[in-house]
């Protein structure tokens, strides 16, 4: 169901549950001060601010379709759920979500320094995520998204190190910023599209501590950026590397 088109508002000071199949689309301005519980289906908010608690049950979806204000008292939790982010979005308060997907070219996602942040799986297929703090992920995907005649790619940026325990899948997009990307499990670099490591003002280092496989697409590096294959790690490569590779492994 859809609530409103643009006029009016929805303010929750109590308990609001989303149950049943399908999608609830809140198109009016909304603000949650109480609890929103996504029990089944999908909850989509256009301009839905949060100062309270949003609980997302396993395998369910919270989608931010438009501008959203997340305040310092916000709690968004769902360790086996998914949050899709399309607009400009500043993560504040407590954020503990199993799978976070950034998928619109206009998305510009940042994290407040005081936020209690736990990311498990992360996908950036369009837009940009800036992390100016160290973060540990289980899985990370940096890829592209086709929208009509357009192809968008994602960007990971920031001064924080991003460490990935299990799998990195890099098929398109850019890693930039002074933080390092550290792969401790499997690093898959594939797909025909070029990948960029660093930009003119924001070089980046990609460290492989595990097993890396590069099967497609060129890797273009900015000055000051490089790939480092650490001692005990393995790197299998195919393609054109426009930059530096330091190998201390195999």
PDB file of C-alpha atoms in Angstrom:
ATOM      1  CA  UNK A   1       0.000   0.000   0.000  1.00  0.00           C
ATOM      2  CA  UNK A   2       0.960   3.650  -0.418  1.00  0.00           C
ATOM      3  CA  UNK A   3       0.383   6.389   2.131  1.00  0.00           C
ATOM      4  CA  UNK A   4      -0.085   9.819   0.528  1.00  0.00           C
ATOM      5  CA  UNK A   5       1.565  11.383  -2.475  1.00  0.00           C
ATOM      6  CA  UNK A   6       3.383  14.390  -1.041  1.00  0.00           C
ATOM      7  CA  UNK A   7       1.083  16.356   1.272  1.00  0.00           C
ATOM      8  CA  UNK A   8       0.506  15.463   4.923  1.00  0.00           C
ATOM      9  CA  UNK A   9       2.737  13.618   7.359  1.00  0.00           C
ATOM     10  CA  UNK A  10       3.050  10.499   9.486  1.00  0.00           C
ATOM     11  CA  UNK A  11       4.436  10.788  13.030  1.00  0.00           C
ATOM     12  CA  UNK A  12       4.892   7.673  15.166  1.00  0.00           C
ATOM     13  CA  UNK A  13       5.312   8.031  18.915  1.00  0.00           C
ATOM     14  CA  UNK A  14       4.211   4.494  19.747  1.00  0.00           C
ATOM     15  CA  UNK A  15       4.522   1.116  18.023  1.00  0.00           C
ATOM     16  CA  UNK A  16       4.091   0.798  14.252  1.00  0.00           C
ATOM     17  CA  UNK A  17       4.391  -2.657  12.645  1.00  0.00           C
ATOM     18  CA  UNK A  18       4.680  -3.519   8.990  1.00  0.00           C
ATOM     19  CA  UNK A  19       3.260  -7.017   8.377  1.00  0.00           C
ATOM     20  CA  UNK A  20       1.988  -8.996   5.421  1.00  0.00           C
ATOM     21  CA  UNK A  21       3.444  -9.454   1.949  1.00  0.00           C
ATOM     22  CA  UNK A  22       4.330  -6.699  -0.483  1.00  0.00           C
ATOM     23  CA  UNK A  23       5.589  -3.166   0.099  1.00  0.00           C
ATOM     24  CA  UNK A  24       4.415  -0.311   2.297  1.00  0.00           C
ATOM     25  CA  UNK A  25       5.377   2.974   0.643  1.00  0.00           C
ATOM     26  CA  UNK A  26       5.322   6.025   2.929  1.00  0.00           C
ATOM     27  CA  UNK A  27       5.417   8.919   0.463  1.00  0.00           C
ATOM     28  CA  UNK A  28       4.524  11.690   2.902  1.00  0.00           C
ATOM     29  CA  UNK A  29       6.992  13.246   5.331  1.00  0.00           C
ATOM     30  CA  UNK A  30       7.375  10.923   8.283  1.00  0.00           C
ATOM     31  CA  UNK A  31       9.149  10.877  11.645  1.00  0.00           C
ATOM     32  CA  UNK A  32       9.544   7.943  13.977  1.00  0.00           C
ATOM     33  CA  UNK A  33      10.046   8.710  17.663  1.00  0.00           C
ATOM     34  CA  UNK A  34       8.797   5.326  18.865  1.00  0.00           C
ATOM     35  CA  UNK A  35       9.285   1.860  17.355  1.00  0.00           C
ATOM     36  CA  UNK A  36       8.820   0.679  13.778  1.00  0.00           C
ATOM     37  CA  UNK A  37       8.868  -3.122  13.473  1.00  0.00           C
ATOM     38  CA  UNK A  38       9.245  -4.537   9.947  1.00  0.00           C
ATOM     39  CA  UNK A  39       7.877  -8.042  10.497  1.00  0.00           C
ATOM     40  CA  UNK A  40       7.215  -8.995   6.874  1.00  0.00           C
ATOM     41  CA  UNK A  41       7.638  -7.500   3.427  1.00  0.00           C
ATOM     42  CA  UNK A  42       9.260  -4.173   2.578  1.00  0.00           C
ATOM     43  CA  UNK A  43       8.979  -0.762   4.224  1.00  0.00           C
ATOM     44  CA  UNK A  44       9.860   2.121   1.884  1.00  0.00           C
ATOM     45  CA  UNK A  45      10.169   5.687   3.125  1.00  0.00           C
ATOM     46  CA  UNK A  46      10.444   8.810   0.972  1.00  0.00           C
ATOM     47  CA  UNK A  47      11.283  11.439   3.584  1.00  0.00           C
ATOM     48  CA  UNK A  48      11.203   9.311   6.693  1.00  0.00           C
ATOM     49  CA  UNK A  49      13.204  10.641   9.643  1.00  0.00           C
ATOM     50  CA  UNK A  50      14.167   8.475  12.588  1.00  0.00           C
ATOM     51  CA  UNK A  51      14.772   9.446  16.189  1.00  0.00           C
ATOM     52  CA  UNK A  52      13.507   6.173  17.643  1.00  0.00           C
ATOM     53  CA  UNK A  53      13.982   2.469  16.897  1.00  0.00           C
ATOM     54  CA  UNK A  54      13.514   0.630  13.604  1.00  0.00           C
ATOM     55  CA  UNK A  55      13.672  -3.158  13.923  1.00  0.00           C
ATOM     56  CA  UNK A  56      13.976  -5.206  10.736  1.00  0.00           C
ATOM     57  CA  UNK A  57      13.207  -8.895  11.054  1.00  0.00           C
ATOM     58  CA  UNK A  58      15.340 -11.536   9.242  1.00  0.00           C
ATOM     59  CA  UNK A  59      15.230 -11.421   5.424  1.00  0.00           C
ATOM     60  CA  UNK A  60      13.084  -8.274   5.403  1.00  0.00           C
ATOM     61  CA  UNK A  61      13.851  -4.936   3.743  1.00  0.00           C
ATOM     62  CA  UNK A  62      13.967  -1.281   4.768  1.00  0.00           C
ATOM     63  CA  UNK A  63      14.320   1.007   1.746  1.00  0.00           C
ATOM     64  CA  UNK A  64      15.160   4.714   1.875  1.00  0.00           C
ATOM     65  CA  UNK A  65      13.907   6.088  -1.439  1.00  0.00           C
ATOM     66  CA  UNK A  66      14.476   9.770  -0.777  1.00  0.00           C
ATOM     67  CA  UNK A  67      16.047  12.219   1.650  1.00  0.00           C
ATOM     68  CA  UNK A  68      16.099  10.923   5.224  1.00  0.00           C
ATOM     69  CA  UNK A  69      17.183  12.510   8.494  1.00  0.00           C
ATOM     70  CA  UNK A  70      18.725  10.080  10.959  1.00  0.00           C
ATOM     71  CA  UNK A  71      19.204  11.629  14.392  1.00  0.00           C
ATOM     72  CA  UNK A  72      21.652  10.808  17.177  1.00  0.00           C
ATOM     73  CA  UNK A  73      19.003   8.878  19.131  1.00  0.00           C
ATOM     74  CA  UNK A  74      18.257   6.636  16.134  1.00  0.00           C
ATOM     75  CA  UNK A  75      18.532   2.848  16.455  1.00  0.00           C
ATOM     76  CA  UNK A  76      18.327   0.777  13.251  1.00  0.00           C
ATOM     77  CA  UNK A  77      18.845  -2.954  13.771  1.00  0.00           C
ATOM     78  CA  UNK A  78      18.466  -6.113  11.724  1.00  0.00           C
ATOM     79  CA  UNK A  79      21.504  -8.380  11.712  1.00  0.00           C
ATOM     80  CA  UNK A  80      19.894 -10.708   9.138  1.00  0.00           C
ATOM     81  CA  UNK A  81      18.027  -8.005   7.202  1.00  0.00           C
ATOM     82  CA  UNK A  82      18.732  -5.535   4.386  1.00  0.00           C
ATOM     83  CA  UNK A  83      18.716  -1.745   4.175  1.00  0.00           C
ATOM     84  CA  UNK A  84      18.705  -0.122   0.718  1.00  0.00           C
ATOM     85  CA  UNK A  85      19.900   3.488   0.553  1.00  0.00           C
ATOM     86  CA  UNK A  86      19.145   5.719  -2.436  1.00  0.00           C
ATOM     87  CA  UNK A  87      19.465   9.314  -1.162  1.00  0.00           C
ATOM     88  CA  UNK A  88      21.973  11.406   0.735  1.00  0.00           C
ATOM     89  CA  UNK A  89      22.205   9.680   4.099  1.00  0.00           C
ATOM     90  CA  UNK A  90      24.181  10.380   7.281  1.00  0.00           C
ATOM     91  CA  UNK A  91      24.309   7.376   9.612  1.00  0.00           C
ATOM     92  CA  UNK A  92      23.926   8.438  13.240  1.00  0.00           C
ATOM     93  CA  UNK A  93      23.048   6.734  16.507  1.00  0.00           C
ATOM     94  CA  UNK A  94      23.163   2.914  16.455  1.00  0.00           C
ATOM     95  CA  UNK A  95      23.261   1.122  13.114  1.00  0.00           C
ATOM     96  CA  UNK A  96      23.620  -2.678  13.119  1.00  0.00           C
ATOM     97  CA  UNK A  97      22.381  -4.217   9.865  1.00  0.00           C
ATOM     98  CA  UNK A  98      23.257  -7.476   8.138  1.00  0.00           C
ATOM     99  CA  UNK A  99      23.310  -6.212   4.557  1.00  0.00           C
ATOM    100  CA  UNK A 100      23.566  -2.568   3.467  1.00  0.00           C
ATOM    101  CA  UNK A 101      23.089  -1.772  -0.242  1.00  0.00           C
ATOM    102  CA  UNK A 102      23.819   1.642  -1.781  1.00  0.00           C
ATOM    103  CA  UNK A 103      22.324   1.712  -5.257  1.00  0.00           C
ATOM    104  CA  UNK A 104      21.592   5.177  -6.651  1.00  0.00           C
ATOM    105  CA  UNK A 105      24.025   7.506  -8.378  1.00  0.00           C
ATOM    106  CA  UNK A 106      22.794  10.396  -6.192  1.00  0.00           C
ATOM    107  CA  UNK A 107      23.479   8.516  -2.979  1.00  0.00           C
ATOM    108  CA  UNK A 108      26.106  10.189  -0.788  1.00  0.00           C
ATOM    109  CA  UNK A 109      26.382   8.193   2.430  1.00  0.00           C
ATOM    110  CA  UNK A 110      28.462   9.318   5.403  1.00  0.00           C
ATOM    111  CA  UNK A 111      28.870   8.108   8.986  1.00  0.00           C
ATOM    112  CA  UNK A 112      28.761  10.404  11.998  1.00  0.00           C
ATOM    113  CA  UNK A 113      31.964  10.066  14.093  1.00  0.00           C
ATOM    114  CA  UNK A 114      29.898   9.323  17.208  1.00  0.00           C
ATOM    115  CA  UNK A 115      27.740   6.632  15.573  1.00  0.00           C
ATOM    116  CA  UNK A 116      27.700   3.107  16.985  1.00  0.00           C
ATOM    117  CA  UNK A 117      28.277   1.406  13.644  1.00  0.00           C
ATOM    118  CA  UNK A 118      28.264  -2.314  12.843  1.00  0.00           C
ATOM    119  CA  UNK A 119      28.319  -3.274   9.177  1.00  0.00           C
ATOM    120  CA  UNK A 120      28.280  -6.944   8.211  1.00  0.00           C
ATOM    121  CA  UNK A 121      27.825  -7.131   4.427  1.00  0.00           C
ATOM    122  CA  UNK A 122      28.119  -4.062   2.193  1.00  0.00           C
ATOM    123  CA  UNK A 123      27.322  -3.510  -1.488  1.00  0.00           C
ATOM    124  CA  UNK A 124      27.953  -0.267  -3.373  1.00  0.00           C
ATOM    125  CA  UNK A 125      26.555  -0.421  -6.899  1.00  0.00           C
ATOM    126  CA  UNK A 126      26.107   3.342  -7.395  1.00  0.00           C
ATOM    127  CA  UNK A 127      26.721   6.495  -5.398  1.00  0.00           C
ATOM    128  CA  UNK A 128      29.398   6.893  -2.740  1.00  0.00           C
ATOM    129  CA  UNK A 129      30.067   5.765   0.801  1.00  0.00           C
ATOM    130  CA  UNK A 130      32.621   7.759   2.801  1.00  0.00           C
ATOM    131  CA  UNK A 131      34.132   6.015   5.824  1.00  0.00           C
ATOM    132  CA  UNK A 132      36.444   8.179   7.915  1.00  0.00           C
ATOM    133  CA  UNK A 133      36.789   5.465  10.532  1.00  0.00           C
ATOM    134  CA  UNK A 134      38.100   1.894  10.517  1.00  0.00           C
ATOM    135  CA  UNK A 135      35.432  -0.711   9.709  1.00  0.00           C
ATOM    136  CA  UNK A 136      35.479  -4.517   9.577  1.00  0.00           C
ATOM    137  CA  UNK A 137      33.107  -6.256   7.143  1.00  0.00           C
ATOM    138  CA  UNK A 138      32.284  -9.866   6.477  1.00  0.00           C
ATOM    139  CA  UNK A 139      31.690  -9.362   2.728  1.00  0.00           C
ATOM    140  CA  UNK A 140      32.060  -6.382   0.396  1.00  0.00           C
ATOM    141  CA  UNK A 141      30.829  -5.911  -3.178  1.00  0.00           C
ATOM    142  CA  UNK A 142      31.821  -2.934  -5.344  1.00  0.00           C
ATOM    143  CA  UNK A 143      30.012  -3.088  -8.649  1.00  0.00           C
ATOM    144  CA  UNK A 144      27.791  -1.285 -11.185  1.00  0.00           C
ATOM    145  CA  UNK A 145      24.098  -0.849 -11.858  1.00  0.00           C
ATOM    146  CA  UNK A 146      22.266  -0.357 -15.140  1.00  0.00           C
ATOM    147  CA  UNK A 147      19.434   2.197 -15.065  1.00  0.00           C
ATOM    148  CA  UNK A 148      17.792   2.537 -18.470  1.00  0.00           C
ATOM    149  CA  UNK A 149      20.503   3.681 -20.861  1.00  0.00           C
ATOM    150  CA  UNK A 150      22.864   4.609 -18.002  1.00  0.00           C
ATOM    151  CA  UNK A 151      25.442   2.533 -16.208  1.00  0.00           C
ATOM    152  CA  UNK A 152      26.331   3.724 -12.714  1.00  0.00           C
ATOM    153  CA  UNK A 153      29.270   2.584 -10.639  1.00  0.00           C
ATOM    154  CA  UNK A 154      29.921   2.723  -6.924  1.00  0.00           C
ATOM    155  CA  UNK A 155      32.650   4.503  -4.953  1.00  0.00           C
ATOM    156  CA  UNK A 156      34.214   3.664  -1.601  1.00  0.00           C
ATOM    157  CA  UNK A 157      35.960   6.671  -0.097  1.00  0.00           C
ATOM    158  CA  UNK A 158      37.351   7.978   3.173  1.00  0.00           C
ATOM    159  CA  UNK A 159      40.343   7.899   5.507  1.00  0.00           C
ATOM    160  CA  UNK A 160      39.272   4.763   7.407  1.00  0.00           C
ATOM    161  CA  UNK A 161      40.669   1.299   6.754  1.00  0.00           C
ATOM    162  CA  UNK A 162      38.139  -1.247   5.480  1.00  0.00           C
ATOM    163  CA  UNK A 163      39.022  -4.826   6.469  1.00  0.00           C
ATOM    164  CA  UNK A 164      37.039  -7.705   4.928  1.00  0.00           C
ATOM    165  CA  UNK A 165      37.132 -11.122   6.571  1.00  0.00           C
ATOM    166  CA  UNK A 166      35.446 -13.281   3.919  1.00  0.00           C
ATOM    167  CA  UNK A 167      34.934 -12.110   0.319  1.00  0.00           C
ATOM    168  CA  UNK A 168      35.477  -8.974  -1.751  1.00  0.00           C
ATOM    169  CA  UNK A 169      33.827  -8.947  -5.190  1.00  0.00           C
ATOM    170  CA  UNK A 170      35.066  -6.034  -7.288  1.00  0.00           C
ATOM    171  CA  UNK A 171      33.515  -5.860 -10.760  1.00  0.00           C
ATOM    172  CA  UNK A 172      33.431  -2.067 -11.305  1.00  0.00           C
ATOM    173  CA  UNK A 173      33.760   1.221  -9.500  1.00  0.00           C
ATOM    174  CA  UNK A 174      36.330   3.171  -7.521  1.00  0.00           C
ATOM    175  CA  UNK A 175      38.160   2.781  -4.231  1.00  0.00           C
ATOM    176  CA  UNK A 176      39.623   6.102  -3.149  1.00  0.00           C
ATOM    177  CA  UNK A 177      40.638   7.926   0.010  1.00  0.00           C
ATOM    178  CA  UNK A 178      43.640   7.611   2.281  1.00  0.00           C
ATOM    179  CA  UNK A 179      42.301   4.518   4.035  1.00  0.00           C
ATOM    180  CA  UNK A 180      43.448   1.037   3.020  1.00  0.00           C
ATOM    181  CA  UNK A 181      41.245  -1.796   1.786  1.00  0.00           C
ATOM    182  CA  UNK A 182      42.403  -5.066   3.366  1.00  0.00           C
ATOM    183  CA  UNK A 183      41.267  -8.467   2.113  1.00  0.00           C
ATOM    184  CA  UNK A 184      41.800 -11.338   4.577  1.00  0.00           C
ATOM    185  CA  UNK A 185      39.761 -13.960   2.719  1.00  0.00           C
ATOM    186  CA  UNK A 186      38.989 -14.120  -1.006  1.00  0.00           C
ATOM    187  CA  UNK A 187      39.446 -11.165  -3.349  1.00  0.00           C
ATOM    188  CA  UNK A 188      37.660 -11.559  -6.697  1.00  0.00           C
ATOM    189  CA  UNK A 189      38.385  -8.912  -9.333  1.00  0.00           C
ATOM    190  CA  UNK A 190      36.280  -9.662 -12.408  1.00  0.00           C
ATOM    191  CA  UNK A 191      34.061  -8.235 -15.131  1.00  0.00           C
ATOM    192  CA  UNK A 192      34.872  -6.289 -18.276  1.00  0.00           C
ATOM    193  CA  UNK A 193      34.591  -2.802 -16.788  1.00  0.00           C
ATOM    194  CA  UNK A 194      37.695  -0.930 -15.638  1.00  0.00           C
ATOM    195  CA  UNK A 195      38.274  -0.482 -11.925  1.00  0.00           C
ATOM    196  CA  UNK A 196      39.915   2.563 -10.346  1.00  0.00           C
ATOM    197  CA  UNK A 197      42.170   2.426  -7.319  1.00  0.00           C
ATOM    198  CA  UNK A 198      42.619   5.963  -6.021  1.00  0.00           C
ATOM    199  CA  UNK A 199      41.898   9.304  -7.644  1.00  0.00           C
ATOM    200  CA  UNK A 200      44.035  12.399  -8.206  1.00  0.00           C
ATOM    201  CA  UNK A 201      43.714  13.740  -4.658  1.00  0.00           C
ATOM    202  CA  UNK A 202      42.743  10.532  -2.851  1.00  0.00           C
ATOM    203  CA  UNK A 203      45.166   7.630  -3.425  1.00  0.00           C
ATOM    204  CA  UNK A 204      44.355   4.244  -1.884  1.00  0.00           C
ATOM    205  CA  UNK A 205      46.169   1.002  -1.094  1.00  0.00           C
ATOM    206  CA  UNK A 206      44.629  -2.441  -1.639  1.00  0.00           C
ATOM    207  CA  UNK A 207      46.193  -5.154   0.552  1.00  0.00           C
ATOM    208  CA  UNK A 208      45.735  -8.862  -0.130  1.00  0.00           C
ATOM    209  CA  UNK A 209      46.319 -11.049   2.921  1.00  0.00           C
ATOM    210  CA  UNK A 210      44.494 -14.090   1.506  1.00  0.00           C
ATOM    211  CA  UNK A 211      43.717 -15.381  -1.986  1.00  0.00           C
ATOM    212  CA  UNK A 212      43.180 -12.969  -4.878  1.00  0.00           C
ATOM    213  CA  UNK A 213      41.964 -13.725  -8.398  1.00  0.00           C
ATOM    214  CA  UNK A 214      41.892 -11.081 -11.133  1.00  0.00           C
ATOM    215  CA  UNK A 215      40.054 -12.355 -14.220  1.00  0.00           C
ATOM    216  CA  UNK A 216      38.858  -9.283 -16.113  1.00  0.00           C
ATOM    217  CA  UNK A 217      38.922  -5.526 -16.578  1.00  0.00           C
ATOM    218  CA  UNK A 218      41.855  -3.151 -16.271  1.00  0.00           C
ATOM    219  CA  UNK A 219      42.865  -1.687 -12.936  1.00  0.00           C
ATOM    220  CA  UNK A 220      43.755   1.993 -13.193  1.00  0.00           C
ATOM    221  CA  UNK A 221      45.694   3.494 -10.284  1.00  0.00           C
ATOM    222  CA  UNK A 222      46.331   7.101  -9.351  1.00  0.00           C
ATOM    223  CA  UNK A 223      49.784   8.268  -8.186  1.00  0.00           C
ATOM    224  CA  UNK A 224      50.362   7.066  -4.640  1.00  0.00           C
ATOM    225  CA  UNK A 225      48.039   4.073  -5.004  1.00  0.00           C
ATOM    226  CA  UNK A 226      49.173   0.458  -5.224  1.00  0.00           C
ATOM    227  CA  UNK A 227      48.250  -3.189  -4.669  1.00  0.00           C
ATOM    228  CA  UNK A 228      50.231  -5.086  -2.067  1.00  0.00           C
ATOM    229  CA  UNK A 229      50.302  -8.908  -1.974  1.00  0.00           C
ATOM    230  CA  UNK A 230      51.399  -9.740   1.556  1.00  0.00           C
ATOM    231  CA  UNK A 231      53.604 -12.594   2.745  1.00  0.00           C
ATOM    232  CA  UNK A 232      51.698 -15.892   2.589  1.00  0.00           C
ATOM    233  CA  UNK A 233      49.059 -14.497   0.238  1.00  0.00           C
ATOM    234  CA  UNK A 234      48.423 -15.603  -3.360  1.00  0.00           C
ATOM    235  CA  UNK A 235      47.520 -13.410  -6.332  1.00  0.00           C
ATOM    236  CA  UNK A 236      46.485 -14.725  -9.759  1.00  0.00           C
ATOM    237  CA  UNK A 237      46.221 -11.956 -12.327  1.00  0.00           C
ATOM    238  CA  UNK A 238      45.013 -11.341 -15.866  1.00  0.00           C
ATOM    239  CA  UNK A 239      44.532  -7.929 -17.450  1.00  0.00           C
ATOM    240  CA  UNK A 240      46.300  -4.593 -17.667  1.00  0.00           C
ATOM    241  CA  UNK A 241      47.547  -3.121 -14.432  1.00  0.00           C
ATOM    242  CA  UNK A 242      48.175   0.606 -14.769  1.00  0.00           C
ATOM    243  CA  UNK A 243      50.093   1.145 -11.564  1.00  0.00           C
ATOM    244  CA  UNK A 244      52.245  -0.615  -8.966  1.00  0.00           C
ATOM    245  CA  UNK A 245      51.972  -4.126  -7.574  1.00  0.00           C
ATOM    246  CA  UNK A 246      54.202  -5.065  -4.640  1.00  0.00           C
ATOM    247  CA  UNK A 247      54.418  -8.818  -4.212  1.00  0.00           C
ATOM    248  CA  UNK A 248      55.631 -10.388  -0.947  1.00  0.00           C
ATOM    249  CA  UNK A 249      53.613 -13.554  -1.429  1.00  0.00           C
ATOM    250  CA  UNK A 250      52.978 -15.868  -4.385  1.00  0.00           C
TER     251      UNK A 250
END
